[in-house]
Amino acid sequence: QNYAFYKNEAIKEIIDFDFSERETFSNQFNGCAGVERIVIENHIATSYARAFTGCSSLKSVKTLDFTYVSNASGWLSSCDAVEEILFETETISISLSVPCPKLTAKSVQNIFDGLSSTATGKTLTLPPAFEKDDAEAVVTANIEEVDGLKRIKGKEGWSLVR
């Protein structure tokens, strides 16, 4: 079973947990409404589907390596409190939705840096607006309009949807 912490509402932090043998994070933390911080190290996961769904108190999740990830559908559903996300550089090669309006400017930049420059035909979906103006400024600095589409600078195979 892949549900290591499924609906465990008592946990506040998950750090120093050995994820090295986990091939999927699907539903791993689903429904952990009390968890605020998750640090994921040393993993080879291929799926993050619904991994953090319902983690309504989650503020920080790091260090994500999406090198082998092929499915992240609904991975951050109902995670409106997330302020910090840290990806390994150039590891995101799937279309990704990050619907977290409270992200810091540093986290937004980290998402752009995490996008693979070799991916093609991919979409990054961000919230319609961020609560912090400096996070909005990061989006503006990383986007250019090309043929009516919002393209991500330096990541030719990526477009932005808001």
Coordinates of C-alpha atoms in Angstrom, one line a residue:
Q1 CA 0.0 0.0 0.0
N2 CA 1.2 3.5 -0.9
Y3 CA -0.6 5.4 1.8
A4 CA 2.2 5.8 4.4
F5 CA 0.7 8.7 6.2
Y6 CA -2.8 8.7 4.7
K7 CA -5.3 10.8 6.7
N8 CA -3.0 11.0 9.7
E9 CA -4.2 14.3 11.1
A10 CA -1.9 14.3 14.1
I11 CA 1.4 14.7 12.3
K12 CA 2.8 18.2 12.1
E13 CA 6.2 17.5 10.4
I14 CA 7.6 14.8 8.2
I15 CA 11.3 14.9 8.1
D16 CA 14.1 12.3 8.1
F17 CA 11.8 9.7 6.8
D18 CA 13.4 7.2 4.4
F19 CA 11.7 7.5 1.1
S20 CA 14.4 5.8 -0.9
E21 CA 12.3 2.6 -1.6
R22 CA 9.1 4.4 -2.6
E23 CA 8.3 4.4 -6.3
T24 CA 5.1 6.4 -5.8
F25 CA 3.9 9.2 -3.6
S26 CA 0.3 8.9 -4.8
N27 CA -1.9 9.5 -1.8
Q28 CA 1.1 9.3 0.6
F29 CA 0.1 12.4 2.6
N30 CA -3.5 12.7 1.3
G31 CA -5.8 14.0 4.1
C32 CA -3.0 14.9 6.5
A33 CA -4.8 18.1 7.5
G34 CA -2.4 18.9 10.4
V35 CA 0.9 18.5 8.6
E36 CA 2.8 21.8 8.1
R37 CA 6.2 20.8 6.8
I38 CA 7.4 17.9 4.6
V39 CA 11.0 17.3 3.6
I40 CA 11.4 14.6 0.9
E41 CA 14.9 13.4 0.3
N42 CA 16.4 10.5 -1.7
H43 CA 13.5 9.3 -3.7
I44 CA 12.8 7.9 -7.2
A45 CA 9.0 8.4 -7.3
T46 CA 7.2 8.2 -10.6
S47 CA 3.8 9.5 -9.3
Y48 CA 2.7 12.3 -7.1
A49 CA -1.0 12.0 -7.9
R50 CA -3.1 13.4 -5.0
A51 CA 0.1 13.2 -2.9
F52 CA -0.7 16.2 -0.7
T53 CA -4.5 16.6 -1.4
G54 CA -6.3 17.8 1.7
C55 CA -3.1 18.9 3.5
S56 CA -4.8 22.2 4.4
S57 CA -2.1 23.3 6.9
L58 CA 0.8 22.4 4.7
K59 CA 3.2 25.4 4.4
S60 CA 6.4 23.9 3.2
V61 CA 7.3 21.0 1.0
K62 CA 10.9 20.3 -0.2
T63 CA 13.2 18.8 -1.8
L64 CA 11.2 17.6 -4.8
D65 CA 13.0 15.7 -7.6
F66 CA 10.5 15.2 -10.4
T67 CA 13.0 13.5 -12.8
Y68 CA 11.0 10.3 -13.0
V69 CA 7.5 11.7 -12.3
S70 CA 4.9 11.0 -15.0
N71 CA 1.8 11.9 -13.0
A72 CA 1.1 14.7 -10.6
S73 CA -2.6 15.2 -11.1
G74 CA -4.3 16.8 -8.1
W75 CA -1.0 16.7 -6.2
L76 CA -1.7 20.0 -4.3
S77 CA -5.5 20.1 -4.3
S78 CA -6.8 22.0 -1.2
C79 CA -3.3 23.1 -0.2
D80 CA -4.0 26.8 -0.1
A81 CA -1.5 27.5 2.8
V82 CA 1.6 26.4 0.9
E83 CA 4.2 29.2 0.9
E84 CA 7.4 27.2 0.2
I85 CA 8.1 24.6 -2.5
L86 CA 11.6 23.6 -3.4
F87 CA 12.3 21.5 -6.5
E88 CA 15.6 20.2 -7.7
T89 CA 16.8 22.2 -10.8
E90 CA 15.7 21.1 -14.3
T91 CA 13.7 18.0 -13.0
I92 CA 10.2 18.9 -14.0
S93 CA 9.3 17.5 -17.5
I94 CA 5.5 17.0 -17.2
S95 CA 2.8 19.6 -17.3
L96 CA 2.2 20.8 -13.8
S97 CA -0.3 22.7 -11.8
V98 CA 0.8 24.6 -8.7
P99 CA -2.4 26.2 -7.4
C100 CA -0.9 27.9 -4.3
P101 CA -1.6 31.7 -4.1
K102 CA 0.6 32.2 -1.0
L103 CA 3.9 31.1 -2.5
T104 CA 6.9 33.3 -1.8
A105 CA 8.9 34.9 -4.7
K106 CA 11.8 32.5 -4.0
S107 CA 9.4 29.5 -4.4
V108 CA 7.9 30.8 -7.6
Q109 CA 11.4 31.3 -9.0
N110 CA 12.4 27.8 -7.9
I111 CA 9.4 26.4 -9.8
F112 CA 10.6 28.1 -13.0
D113 CA 14.2 26.9 -12.4
G114 CA 12.8 23.3 -11.8
L115 CA 11.3 23.2 -15.3
S116 CA 13.3 21.0 -17.7
S117 CA 14.7 23.0 -20.6
T118 CA 14.5 20.0 -22.9
A119 CA 10.7 19.3 -22.3
T120 CA 8.4 20.2 -25.2
G121 CA 4.7 21.0 -25.3
K122 CA 4.3 21.4 -21.6
T123 CA 2.2 23.7 -19.5
L124 CA 2.8 25.3 -16.1
T125 CA -0.4 26.3 -14.4
L126 CA -0.2 28.9 -11.6
P127 CA -3.0 30.6 -9.6
P128 CA -4.6 33.6 -11.3
A129 CA -2.7 35.9 -8.9
F130 CA -0.3 35.6 -5.9
E131 CA -1.0 37.3 -2.6
K132 CA 2.6 38.7 -2.5
D133 CA 3.5 41.3 -5.1
D134 CA 7.1 40.1 -5.2
A135 CA 5.9 36.7 -6.3
E136 CA 3.9 38.3 -9.1
A137 CA 7.0 40.2 -10.2
V138 CA 8.9 36.9 -10.5
V139 CA 6.2 35.6 -12.9
T140 CA 6.3 38.7 -15.0
A141 CA 10.1 38.5 -15.2
N142 CA 10.0 34.9 -16.4
I143 CA 7.3 35.3 -19.1
E144 CA 7.2 36.5 -22.6
E145 CA 4.3 36.8 -25.0
V146 CA 4.9 34.8 -28.3
D147 CA 2.2 34.4 -30.9
G148 CA -0.5 35.1 -28.3
L149 CA 0.8 32.5 -25.8
K150 CA 2.6 33.2 -22.5
R151 CA 6.0 31.4 -22.9
I152 CA 8.5 30.8 -20.2
K153 CA 11.8 32.5 -20.9
G154 CA 14.7 30.0 -21.4
K155 CA 12.3 27.1 -21.4
E156 CA 11.2 27.0 -25.0
G157 CA 8.9 24.0 -24.6
W158 CA 6.8 25.5 -21.8
S159 CA 3.8 27.8 -21.7
L160 CA 2.1 29.4 -18.7
V161 CA -1.6 29.2 -17.9
R162 CA -3.2 31.3 -15.2

